[in-house]
Amino acid sequence: MSTSNPMRKVSLRNLAAHKVRLALTVLSVVLGTAFVAGSFVFTDTLQRTFSSIFSDTAQGADVRVSAEDARSSGVPVDDAAVISALRDVRAVVPYVSGQIVLLDKSGSAVQSGGAPTIGEAYIPADQRLGEDAVFAQGTAPIAPGEVAINEGGATRSGLGVGDRTQVLVPSKGTIDVVVTGVYDTAVESGGYIGLQFTESQANELFSDGTHVQYYDIAGTGVAQNELRDEVAAALPDLKVQTADDVRAEAQAEIEQALSFVNYFLLAFGGIALLVGTFIIYNTFSMIVAQRVRELALLRAIGASRSQVSRSVVLEALVVGAIGSALGFAGGIGLAYGLRALLNAFDLGLPSGTLALEPRTVIVAFAVGIIVTVLSAYAPARRAAKIPPVAAMREEFASAGDSLRTRTIIGAVLAAIGAAGIVVGAQSTGGGAAATVGAGAVAIIIAVSLAAPSLSRPIVGALGSVLTKPFGPIGRLARTNSVRNPRRTAATAFALMLGLMLVSVIGVLGSTAKASVDALVDNGIEADYIFSGPQQIGVPTGAGIAARSVPGVDHVAILHPVSVDIDDESTFGVALDGSPAGLFDLTVTAGTGELSGDSIAVSQTYAEEKGWQLGTNTRLDTVDGKQVPVTVTGVYQDSQLLGNWLVSEDVYEQVIPSILRSDIVVLVGAAPGTDLETLRTDLEAATKPFIVVQVQDREEFKGSQSQQIDTLLAVLYGLLALAVVIAILGIVNTLALSVVERRREIGMLRAVGMQRPQVRRTIYLESMLIALFGAIVGLALGVVFGWGFVRTLRDEGLSTLTVPWGQLLAMLVGSAVVGVLAALWPAIQAARTRPLEAITGA
């Protein structure tokens, strides 16, 4: 007990005496914990905001009746009479809604970001179960063609009471409306736009006339559970929930949707922390090596092994605590920044006060402190083993332990990991991807073990080429880089991880773009392609309008179809028109022309089902209809068409009219038609459908690539954090290396080495370390990317493409980063005074 306080003072004073080293080490912890804390704060804020939005769901109702499957037509209108006749029912209110596109005064679509634009029925006060809508301006709609708009939508669209505009209903076309009122919402709803129509017009626009989306029911005072059971007994085929259950289900859906965002962000925070772990480990390893005489002297004057070990752990604890505190504060700032960034991209997210849960505080501090202490544990144990006699040595010989054992273990793990990647790459699906992932993890561990042995030949080879023009200075830099392989490997491994992930994403992204290009180049022959927003697709009617345009030879409209086959949910495509001259449909048996009850299937799906020409099967719809079909054709597997293709007649039987939509419309020009003139005419014909884009094949490929590039930019931005931490690690290691080699540098200065030569030596050494990490990281990324691409080949990623230009740019960038990271350490080294360094003053 008597020596614990002095040892504590030694630890704290050592930290205070090396403020720059402390700052760099703390920064590694700050960046990782900031990302973790920021992820929790951001997603908690979104969850709280969405929860407040959905807290008014089923307001005033006791029970809700809906269809079991949300893809169905809904609840039959005849069931309203059944519900109303029940003893404990006081009121029944129907609800219908649908996605729409609102136009502003200039006729352009109002952009809501990622938020929906919904049309629904206005329920008058005498029929409404909950509180009546509060109108900030104007009044509710009372006649067809009149609408009320929410305040957020009015602000976003610039529309006000009395303004006339148009609304596009994908399944109905464009209608004229006038704004009669602006209603208030209980909470700020972001980019959401809500339009309320009269009940009769809403039923006309958003239902098939025989169904509604759901019914809200108010009871006569009985408990919600009792009323639910009473309604469920009368309507056993429908989904009957209490209002509390409806709200709980909405909350659960929000939590599930946001959990992906949270896990996604936390994954990158974890990567940053993992990279930081190697830096912290490296830092404390070097600190222990530099303080060997000091620690041995403490042992010589009576400090026990445990006290020496605890002193190092205490330093790590302080670093972790400071880093966690600053990281937590930074995480709050990061959450603000992330929300501002997403708002800048106009994603339509609702705003709200930042949510700070106790769990976030606990996790941020626990993660930061635990990661730091665990990273310093091995160096702390090493410090405890320093014998007192080491205090009498003039120099500490850091020959280190043999690398043989860890290299052999690494080689075995690498072989196992490579086998896992090869085996996983032979199949597709989640299991195959998991196998490739397990193999990748094994190889990463193997590289972390074998990296010191790898560093000698790779860095040596790089040094013999890149440092040759610099003569003796270059040879010295090469020698410095390889003489401590453990330090070189630990420093490079952080950058290695970051660039490995960047290259994996680069391979996946370039392969996705190349696969889309190949699909269009090899599978689509149309002169023009119609596409629309992902939420609604191409509005129904645009393809039909194209058929009447002069110069159009033929049009093919592709619809999405979702049914059950053999009690399994499956997705296919319906074709309205002929594929000839528009897209590649290579028929291997039967015919590709569809009519009546015909269905064409891909070769793989036919083999899986055991189908052949003439096979009779059945499509089961979510509404309970059973539609018989006959296999009339088998075609080569196609990413465009999927597993099966049905006729327009079958499509109209299995998909309710209100749910019909188009994926894409393909247009072929008649021979001799001027394509630019045809484009102008097609754009004029589709103008009423607002959101339709008329593109040729190259433009369509470009728009798909742009979506992929946007996703890649987000991923690269998140990975940049890990790369920044890795760069800090290089700075930190080089700075500590300069301190460790102070006497050596002083000796070199004494025998004539000039300050610029000292700086150049450090620059070259840093460049070699950075290039070593980059080469290994990029090579691993390409291998892992190949494995994952192979598992996704059934999803359309069929054309493996390695972005060689990007990889080369990252390699050159790594060399530049290595030099930049060495600027400050090199300046410090050049300032070393020869006499002071040699005498140890």
mmCIF file of C-alpha atoms in Angstrom, residues 129-462:
data_model
loop_
_atom_site.group_PDB
_atom_site.id
_atom_site.type_symbol
_atom_site.label_atom_id
_atom_site.label_comp_id
_atom_site.label_asym_id
_atom_site.label_seq_id
_atom_site.Cartn_x
_atom_site.Cartn_y
_atom_site.Cartn_z
ATOM 1 C CA LEU A 129 -62.787 8.792 -33.943
ATOM 2 C CA GLY A 130 -59.951 10.967 -32.644
ATOM 3 C CA GLU A 131 -59.517 14.711 -32.465
ATOM 4 C CA ASP A 132 -60.417 16.744 -35.535
ATOM 5 C CA ALA A 133 -57.616 18.041 -37.756
ATOM 6 C CA VAL A 134 -56.353 21.505 -36.793
ATOM 7 C CA PHE A 135 -56.223 23.830 -39.795
ATOM 8 C CA ALA A 136 -53.610 26.557 -39.692
ATOM 9 C CA GLN A 137 -55.111 28.071 -42.825
ATOM 10 C CA GLY A 138 -58.288 27.532 -44.836
ATOM 11 C CA THR A 139 -60.754 24.682 -44.516
ATOM 12 C CA ALA A 140 -61.119 20.975 -45.194
ATOM 13 C CA PRO A 141 -61.915 19.678 -48.703
ATOM 14 C CA ILE A 142 -65.663 19.264 -49.355
ATOM 15 C CA ALA A 143 -65.807 18.637 -53.108
ATOM 16 C CA PRO A 144 -63.875 16.486 -55.622
ATOM 17 C CA GLY A 145 -60.735 18.252 -56.780
ATOM 18 C CA GLU A 146 -60.189 19.969 -53.415
ATOM 19 C CA VAL A 147 -57.317 18.977 -51.130
ATOM 20 C CA ALA A 148 -55.808 19.917 -47.785
ATOM 21 C CA ILE A 149 -52.043 19.758 -47.354
ATOM 22 C CA ASN A 150 -49.884 19.428 -44.225
ATOM 23 C CA GLU A 151 -47.795 22.423 -43.131
ATOM 24 C CA GLY A 152 -44.474 20.739 -43.958
ATOM 25 C CA GLY A 153 -45.735 19.856 -47.437
ATOM 26 C CA ALA A 154 -47.019 23.382 -47.993
ATOM 27 C CA THR A 155 -43.636 24.843 -47.050
ATOM 28 C CA ARG A 156 -41.739 22.388 -49.233
ATOM 29 C CA SER A 157 -44.009 22.840 -52.270
ATOM 30 C CA GLY A 158 -44.633 26.578 -51.915
ATOM 31 C CA LEU A 159 -48.371 25.957 -52.190
ATOM 32 C CA GLY A 160 -50.985 27.788 -50.157
ATOM 33 C CA VAL A 161 -54.719 28.142 -49.852
ATOM 34 C CA GLY A 162 -56.291 28.879 -53.237
ATOM 35 C CA ASP A 163 -53.369 27.600 -55.311
ATOM 36 C CA ARG A 164 -54.151 25.262 -58.179
ATOM 37 C CA THR A 165 -51.844 22.418 -59.141
ATOM 38 C CA GLN A 166 -51.832 18.766 -60.191
ATOM 39 C CA VAL A 167 -51.345 15.430 -58.474
ATOM 40 C CA LEU A 168 -50.046 12.293 -60.164
ATOM 41 C CA VAL A 169 -51.616 9.059 -58.938
ATOM 42 C CA PRO A 170 -49.438 6.281 -60.440
ATOM 43 C CA SER A 171 -52.340 3.935 -61.181
ATOM 44 C CA LYS A 172 -54.795 6.635 -62.316
ATOM 45 C CA GLY A 173 -52.830 9.414 -63.990
ATOM 46 C CA THR A 174 -52.771 13.174 -63.353
ATOM 47 C CA ILE A 175 -55.671 15.072 -61.776
ATOM 48 C CA ASP A 176 -56.261 18.805 -61.188
ATOM 49 C CA VAL A 177 -56.642 19.984 -57.595
ATOM 50 C CA VAL A 178 -57.009 23.207 -55.629
ATOM 51 C CA VAL A 179 -55.643 23.682 -52.099
ATOM 52 C CA THR A 180 -58.447 24.596 -49.676
ATOM 53 C CA GLY A 181 -56.585 24.262 -46.392
ATOM 54 C CA VAL A 182 -53.276 23.728 -44.620
ATOM 55 C CA TYR A 183 -53.497 21.426 -41.608
ATOM 56 C CA ASP A 184 -51.174 21.131 -38.635
ATOM 57 C CA THR A 185 -49.377 17.967 -37.524
ATOM 58 C CA ALA A 186 -48.621 17.109 -33.903
ATOM 59 C CA VAL A 187 -44.886 16.833 -34.587
ATOM 60 C CA GLU A 188 -42.500 18.025 -37.275
ATOM 61 C CA SER A 189 -42.641 15.409 -40.033
ATOM 62 C CA GLY A 190 -39.564 16.166 -42.130
ATOM 63 C CA GLY A 191 -40.055 15.772 -45.861
ATOM 64 C CA TYR A 192 -43.397 13.967 -45.527
ATOM 65 C CA ILE A 193 -46.150 15.410 -47.707
ATOM 66 C CA GLY A 194 -49.746 14.518 -46.893
ATOM 67 C CA LEU A 195 -52.714 15.448 -49.094
ATOM 68 C CA GLN A 196 -56.261 14.891 -47.899
ATOM 69 C CA PHE A 197 -59.038 14.410 -50.470
ATOM 70 C CA THR A 198 -62.746 14.062 -49.962
ATOM 71 C CA GLU A 199 -63.717 10.551 -48.919
ATOM 72 C CA SER A 200 -65.443 9.805 -52.208
ATOM 73 C CA GLN A 201 -62.498 10.947 -54.342
ATOM 74 C CA ALA A 202 -59.979 9.130 -52.129
ATOM 75 C CA ASN A 203 -61.953 5.902 -52.593
ATOM 76 C CA GLU A 204 -61.953 6.475 -56.346
ATOM 77 C CA LEU A 205 -58.196 7.134 -56.469
ATOM 78 C CA PHE A 206 -56.800 4.702 -53.898
ATOM 79 C CA SER A 207 -59.133 1.705 -53.814
ATOM 80 C CA ASP A 208 -60.728 -0.694 -56.271
ATOM 81 C CA GLY A 209 -64.195 0.219 -55.023
ATOM 82 C CA THR A 210 -64.703 -3.069 -53.205
ATOM 83 C CA HIS A 211 -61.941 -2.863 -50.572
ATOM 84 C CA VAL A 212 -60.483 -0.406 -48.092
ATOM 85 C CA GLN A 213 -57.057 -0.468 -46.483
ATOM 86 C CA TYR A 214 -58.420 -0.982 -42.968
ATOM 87 C CA TYR A 215 -61.236 -0.124 -40.602
ATOM 88 C CA ASP A 216 -60.780 1.642 -37.270
ATOM 89 C CA ILE A 217 -63.433 0.694 -34.740
ATOM 90 C CA ALA A 218 -64.627 2.431 -31.576
ATOM 91 C CA GLY A 219 -66.395 0.445 -28.903
ATOM 92 C CA THR A 220 -69.206 1.267 -26.521
ATOM 93 C CA GLY A 221 -66.903 1.226 -23.503
ATOM 94 C CA VAL A 222 -65.813 -2.392 -23.297
ATOM 95 C CA ALA A 223 -62.136 -3.277 -22.929
ATOM 96 C CA GLN A 224 -60.074 -3.276 -26.117
ATOM 97 C CA ASN A 225 -59.263 -6.975 -25.756
ATOM 98 C CA GLU A 226 -62.939 -7.903 -25.444
ATOM 99 C CA LEU A 227 -63.885 -5.866 -28.500
ATOM 100 C CA ARG A 228 -60.972 -7.370 -30.450
ATOM 101 C CA ASP A 229 -62.099 -10.896 -29.644
ATOM 102 C CA GLU A 230 -65.674 -10.082 -30.625
ATOM 103 C CA VAL A 231 -64.620 -8.651 -34.012
ATOM 104 C CA ALA A 232 -62.140 -11.464 -34.642
ATOM 105 C CA ALA A 233 -64.869 -14.050 -34.093
ATOM 106 C CA ALA A 234 -67.018 -12.325 -36.728
ATOM 107 C CA LEU A 235 -64.137 -11.902 -39.225
ATOM 108 C CA PRO A 236 -61.788 -14.868 -38.676
ATOM 109 C CA ASP A 237 -59.906 -14.378 -41.989
ATOM 110 C CA LEU A 238 -58.777 -10.837 -41.198
ATOM 111 C CA LYS A 239 -56.142 -9.330 -38.926
ATOM 112 C CA VAL A 240 -57.780 -7.830 -35.831
ATOM 113 C CA GLN A 241 -55.659 -5.814 -33.373
ATOM 114 C CA THR A 242 -56.232 -3.529 -30.436
ATOM 115 C CA ALA A 243 -55.158 0.084 -30.947
ATOM 116 C CA ASP A 244 -52.331 -0.458 -28.468
ATOM 117 C CA ASP A 245 -51.116 -3.436 -30.506
ATOM 118 C CA VAL A 246 -51.238 -1.349 -33.689
ATOM 119 C CA ARG A 247 -49.056 1.320 -32.112
ATOM 120 C CA ALA A 248 -46.686 -1.287 -30.685
ATOM 121 C CA GLU A 249 -46.371 -2.914 -34.113
ATOM 122 C CA ALA A 250 -45.593 0.448 -35.735
ATOM 123 C CA GLN A 251 -42.960 1.136 -33.071
ATOM 124 C CA ALA A 252 -41.417 -2.307 -33.620
ATOM 125 C CA GLU A 253 -41.241 -1.746 -37.373
ATOM 126 C CA ILE A 254 -39.495 1.580 -36.823
ATOM 127 C CA GLU A 255 -37.030 0.010 -34.393
ATOM 128 C CA GLN A 256 -36.304 -2.800 -36.830
ATOM 129 C CA ALA A 257 -35.744 -0.378 -39.712
ATOM 130 C CA LEU A 258 -33.475 1.866 -37.635
ATOM 131 C CA SER A 259 -31.571 -1.064 -36.139
ATOM 132 C CA PHE A 260 -30.009 -1.672 -39.547
ATOM 133 C CA VAL A 261 -28.849 1.959 -39.670
ATOM 134 C CA ASN A 262 -27.454 1.622 -36.163
ATOM 135 C CA TYR A 263 -25.630 -1.645 -36.865
ATOM 136 C CA PHE A 264 -24.332 -0.193 -40.117
ATOM 137 C CA LEU A 265 -22.863 2.865 -38.399
ATOM 138 C CA LEU A 266 -21.588 0.847 -35.437
ATOM 139 C CA ALA A 267 -19.791 -1.496 -37.816
ATOM 140 C CA PHE A 268 -17.711 1.411 -39.080
ATOM 141 C CA GLY A 269 -17.189 2.638 -35.530
ATOM 142 C CA GLY A 270 -15.972 -0.859 -34.661
ATOM 143 C CA ILE A 271 -13.580 -0.807 -37.613
ATOM 144 C CA ALA A 272 -12.206 2.528 -36.414
ATOM 145 C CA LEU A 273 -11.763 1.135 -32.896
ATOM 146 C CA LEU A 274 -10.073 -1.993 -34.248
ATOM 147 C CA VAL A 275 -7.595 0.142 -36.168
ATOM 148 C CA GLY A 276 -7.109 2.256 -33.051
ATOM 149 C CA THR A 277 -6.414 -0.886 -31.034
ATOM 150 C CA PHE A 278 -3.313 -1.651 -33.065
ATOM 151 C CA ILE A 279 -2.115 1.927 -32.694
ATOM 152 C CA ILE A 280 -2.600 1.898 -28.928
ATOM 153 C CA TYR A 281 -0.874 -1.473 -28.674
ATOM 154 C CA ASN A 282 2.016 -0.235 -30.780
ATOM 155 C CA THR A 283 2.262 2.988 -28.798
ATOM 156 C CA PHE A 284 2.423 1.293 -25.413
ATOM 157 C CA SER A 285 4.835 -1.359 -26.726
ATOM 158 C CA MET A 286 7.228 1.372 -27.795
ATOM 159 C CA ILE A 287 6.701 3.323 -24.576
ATOM 160 C CA VAL A 288 7.619 0.254 -22.532
ATOM 161 C CA ALA A 289 10.680 -0.358 -24.732
ATOM 162 C CA GLN A 290 11.821 3.249 -24.279
ATOM 163 C CA ARG A 291 11.262 3.228 -20.511
ATOM 164 C CA VAL A 292 12.959 -0.092 -19.827
ATOM 165 C CA ARG A 293 15.728 1.487 -17.746
ATOM 166 C CA GLU A 294 13.214 3.592 -15.835
ATOM 167 C CA LEU A 295 10.954 0.599 -15.136
ATOM 168 C CA ALA A 296 13.947 -1.583 -14.213
ATOM 169 C CA LEU A 297 15.148 1.110 -11.832
ATOM 170 C CA LEU A 298 11.731 1.083 -10.166
ATOM 171 C CA ARG A 299 12.088 -2.676 -9.826
ATOM 172 C CA ALA A 300 15.571 -2.222 -8.373
ATOM 173 C CA ILE A 301 14.326 0.141 -5.650
ATOM 174 C CA GLY A 302 11.561 -2.207 -4.544
ATOM 175 C CA ALA A 303 8.596 -1.974 -6.920
ATOM 176 C CA SER A 304 6.995 -5.353 -7.524
ATOM 177 C CA ARG A 305 6.102 -6.795 -10.894
ATOM 178 C CA SER A 306 2.403 -6.223 -10.319
ATOM 179 C CA GLN A 307 3.036 -2.576 -9.394
ATOM 180 C CA VAL A 308 5.042 -1.975 -12.566
ATOM 181 C CA SER A 309 2.353 -3.685 -14.630
ATOM 182 C CA ARG A 310 -0.406 -1.708 -12.927
ATOM 183 C CA SER A 311 1.431 1.536 -13.566
ATOM 184 C CA VAL A 312 1.332 0.892 -17.317
ATOM 185 C CA VAL A 313 -2.331 -0.188 -17.124
ATOM 186 C CA LEU A 314 -3.086 2.989 -15.163
ATOM 187 C CA GLU A 315 -1.615 5.070 -17.972
ATOM 188 C CA ALA A 316 -3.839 3.191 -20.421
ATOM 189 C CA LEU A 317 -6.822 3.737 -18.135
ATOM 190 C CA VAL A 318 -6.200 7.477 -18.055
ATOM 191 C CA VAL A 319 -5.790 7.566 -21.836
ATOM 192 C CA GLY A 320 -9.015 5.566 -22.231
ATOM 193 C CA ALA A 321 -10.969 7.759 -19.819
ATOM 194 C CA ILE A 322 -9.828 11.007 -21.430
ATOM 195 C CA GLY A 323 -10.380 9.600 -24.918
ATOM 196 C CA SER A 324 -13.839 8.290 -24.012
ATOM 197 C CA ALA A 325 -14.922 11.604 -22.498
ATOM 198 C CA LEU A 326 -13.746 13.570 -25.501
ATOM 199 C CA GLY A 327 -15.108 10.907 -27.845
ATOM 200 C CA PHE A 328 -18.507 11.041 -26.178
ATOM 201 C CA ALA A 329 -18.634 14.813 -26.590
ATOM 202 C CA GLY A 330 -17.434 14.413 -30.158
ATOM 203 C CA GLY A 331 -20.136 11.816 -30.758
ATOM 204 C CA ILE A 332 -22.843 14.334 -29.924
ATOM 205 C CA GLY A 333 -21.251 16.756 -32.365
ATOM 206 C CA LEU A 334 -20.990 13.960 -34.920
ATOM 207 C CA ALA A 335 -24.711 13.220 -34.548
ATOM 208 C CA TYR A 336 -25.469 16.895 -35.232
ATOM 209 C CA GLY A 337 -23.149 16.809 -38.236
ATOM 210 C CA LEU A 338 -24.608 13.579 -39.574
ATOM 211 C CA ARG A 339 -28.126 14.952 -39.365
ATOM 212 C CA ALA A 340 -27.041 18.168 -41.069
ATOM 213 C CA LEU A 341 -25.327 16.141 -43.800
ATOM 214 C CA LEU A 342 -28.423 14.026 -44.420
ATOM 215 C CA ASN A 343 -30.577 17.154 -44.473
ATOM 216 C CA ALA A 344 -28.187 18.619 -47.036
ATOM 217 C CA PHE A 345 -28.860 15.554 -49.186
ATOM 218 C CA ASP A 346 -32.591 16.239 -48.636
ATOM 219 C CA LEU A 347 -33.499 12.774 -47.378
ATOM 220 C CA GLY A 348 -36.700 14.117 -45.828
ATOM 221 C CA LEU A 349 -35.941 12.914 -42.299
ATOM 222 C CA PRO A 350 -37.972 14.429 -39.476
ATOM 223 C CA SER A 351 -36.097 16.625 -37.031
ATOM 224 C CA GLY A 352 -36.202 16.601 -33.251
ATOM 225 C CA THR A 353 -34.093 17.246 -30.178
ATOM 226 C CA LEU A 354 -31.114 14.933 -29.857
ATOM 227 C CA ALA A 355 -31.811 11.880 -27.711
ATOM 228 C CA LEU A 356 -29.140 11.079 -25.137
ATOM 229 C CA GLU A 357 -29.811 7.734 -23.475
ATOM 230 C CA PRO A 358 -27.866 6.499 -20.389
ATOM 231 C CA ARG A 359 -26.914 3.447 -22.455
ATOM 232 C CA THR A 360 -24.993 5.672 -24.880
ATOM 233 C CA VAL A 361 -22.896 7.163 -22.082
ATOM 234 C CA ILE A 362 -22.139 3.749 -20.593
ATOM 235 C CA VAL A 363 -21.262 2.155 -23.940
ATOM 236 C CA ALA A 364 -19.041 5.061 -25.055
ATOM 237 C CA PHE A 365 -16.970 5.026 -21.861
ATOM 238 C CA ALA A 366 -16.928 1.239 -21.551
ATOM 239 C CA VAL A 367 -15.807 0.709 -25.140
ATOM 240 C CA GLY A 368 -13.116 3.395 -25.028
ATOM 241 C CA ILE A 369 -11.652 2.343 -21.697
ATOM 242 C CA ILE A 370 -11.856 -1.419 -22.258
ATOM 243 C CA VAL A 371 -10.318 -1.234 -25.747
ATOM 244 C CA THR A 372 -7.464 0.939 -24.472
ATOM 245 C CA VAL A 373 -6.707 -1.191 -21.417
ATOM 246 C CA LEU A 374 -6.840 -4.437 -23.381
ATOM 247 C CA SER A 375 -4.549 -2.946 -26.043
ATOM 248 C CA ALA A 376 -2.031 -2.034 -23.365
ATOM 249 C CA TYR A 377 -2.289 -5.325 -21.473
ATOM 250 C CA ALA A 378 0.437 -7.176 -23.406
ATOM 251 C CA PRO A 379 2.930 -4.286 -23.119
ATOM 252 C CA ALA A 380 2.077 -4.021 -19.416
ATOM 253 C CA ARG A 381 2.885 -7.702 -18.895
ATOM 254 C CA ARG A 382 6.115 -7.212 -20.791
ATOM 255 C CA ALA A 383 6.992 -4.298 -18.510
ATOM 256 C CA ALA A 384 6.436 -6.464 -15.439
ATOM 257 C CA LYS A 385 9.000 -8.983 -16.684
ATOM 258 C CA ILE A 386 11.837 -6.441 -16.921
ATOM 259 C CA PRO A 387 14.582 -7.570 -14.492
ATOM 260 C CA PRO A 388 16.155 -4.986 -12.148
ATOM 261 C CA VAL A 389 19.595 -5.665 -13.681
ATOM 262 C CA ALA A 390 18.376 -4.001 -16.895
ATOM 263 C CA ALA A 391 18.718 -0.674 -15.081
ATOM 264 C CA MET A 392 22.506 -1.094 -15.228
ATOM 265 C CA ARG A 393 22.610 -1.566 -18.954
ATOM 266 C CA GLU A 394 23.631 1.310 -21.143
ATOM 267 C CA GLU A 395 21.282 0.265 -23.910
ATOM 268 C CA PHE A 396 18.309 -1.984 -24.103
ATOM 269 C CA ALA A 397 18.779 -4.673 -26.658
ATOM 270 C CA SER A 398 15.329 -5.087 -28.148
ATOM 271 C CA ALA A 399 16.051 -8.114 -30.200
ATOM 272 C CA GLY A 400 12.584 -9.399 -29.430
ATOM 273 C CA ASP A 401 11.236 -12.881 -29.405
ATOM 274 C CA SER A 402 11.487 -15.216 -32.348
ATOM 275 C CA LEU A 403 8.881 -14.686 -35.059
ATOM 276 C CA ARG A 404 8.858 -18.340 -36.062
ATOM 277 C CA THR A 405 5.948 -19.566 -33.929
ATOM 278 C CA ARG A 406 3.548 -16.758 -34.812
ATOM 279 C CA THR A 407 4.525 -17.017 -38.494
ATOM 280 C CA ILE A 408 3.757 -20.758 -38.560
ATOM 281 C CA ILE A 409 0.387 -20.169 -36.859
ATOM 282 C CA GLY A 410 -0.310 -17.385 -39.343
ATOM 283 C CA ALA A 411 0.523 -19.630 -42.301
ATOM 284 C CA VAL A 412 -1.846 -22.336 -41.037
ATOM 285 C CA LEU A 413 -4.657 -19.834 -40.513
ATOM 286 C CA ALA A 414 -4.029 -18.339 -43.956
ATOM 287 C CA ALA A 415 -4.381 -21.769 -45.547
ATOM 288 C CA ILE A 416 -7.623 -22.400 -43.650
ATOM 289 C CA GLY A 417 -8.946 -18.951 -44.592
ATOM 290 C CA ALA A 418 -8.043 -19.372 -48.258
ATOM 291 C CA ALA A 419 -9.824 -22.735 -48.312
ATOM 292 C CA GLY A 420 -12.904 -21.100 -46.756
ATOM 293 C CA ILE A 421 -12.981 -18.365 -49.392
ATOM 294 C CA VAL A 422 -12.573 -20.854 -52.248
ATOM 295 C CA VAL A 423 -15.293 -23.149 -50.859
ATOM 296 C CA GLY A 424 -17.686 -20.255 -50.190
ATOM 297 C CA ALA A 425 -17.108 -18.803 -53.653
ATOM 298 C CA GLN A 426 -18.414 -21.988 -55.274
ATOM 299 C CA SER A 427 -21.958 -21.308 -54.012
ATOM 300 C CA THR A 428 -24.347 -18.393 -53.672
ATOM 301 C CA GLY A 429 -26.540 -16.993 -50.930
ATOM 302 C CA GLY A 430 -26.117 -15.978 -47.307
ATOM 303 C CA GLY A 431 -24.414 -19.198 -46.218
ATOM 304 C CA ALA A 432 -21.791 -18.888 -48.938
ATOM 305 C CA ALA A 433 -21.145 -15.241 -48.070
ATOM 306 C CA ALA A 434 -20.763 -16.209 -44.401
ATOM 307 C CA THR A 435 -18.205 -18.861 -45.372
ATOM 308 C CA VAL A 436 -16.236 -16.316 -47.392
ATOM 309 C CA GLY A 437 -16.480 -13.873 -44.482
ATOM 310 C CA ALA A 438 -15.166 -16.472 -42.026
ATOM 311 C CA GLY A 439 -12.296 -17.225 -44.393
ATOM 312 C CA ALA A 440 -11.538 -13.508 -44.685
ATOM 313 C CA VAL A 441 -11.437 -13.132 -40.884
ATOM 314 C CA ALA A 442 -9.043 -16.095 -40.634
ATOM 315 C CA ILE A 443 -6.736 -14.536 -43.226
ATOM 316 C CA ILE A 444 -6.830 -11.137 -41.486
ATOM 317 C CA ILE A 445 -5.776 -12.809 -38.210
ATOM 318 C CA ALA A 446 -3.136 -14.752 -40.126
ATOM 319 C CA VAL A 447 -1.732 -11.564 -41.636
ATOM 320 C CA SER A 448 -1.669 -9.856 -38.225
ATOM 321 C CA LEU A 449 0.456 -12.760 -36.950
ATOM 322 C CA ALA A 450 2.702 -13.160 -39.977
ATOM 323 C CA ALA A 451 2.992 -9.458 -40.866
ATOM 324 C CA PRO A 452 6.391 -9.025 -39.129
ATOM 325 C CA SER A 453 7.840 -11.838 -41.230
ATOM 326 C CA LEU A 454 6.149 -10.465 -44.350
ATOM 327 C CA SER A 455 7.472 -6.982 -43.712
ATOM 328 C CA ARG A 456 11.130 -7.916 -44.122
ATOM 329 C CA PRO A 457 11.002 -9.206 -47.722
ATOM 330 C CA ILE A 458 8.318 -6.794 -48.937
ATOM 331 C CA VAL A 459 9.749 -3.656 -47.332
ATOM 332 C CA GLY A 460 13.249 -4.779 -48.276
ATOM 333 C CA ALA A 461 12.232 -5.231 -51.922
ATOM 334 C CA LEU A 462 10.423 -1.889 -51.985
#
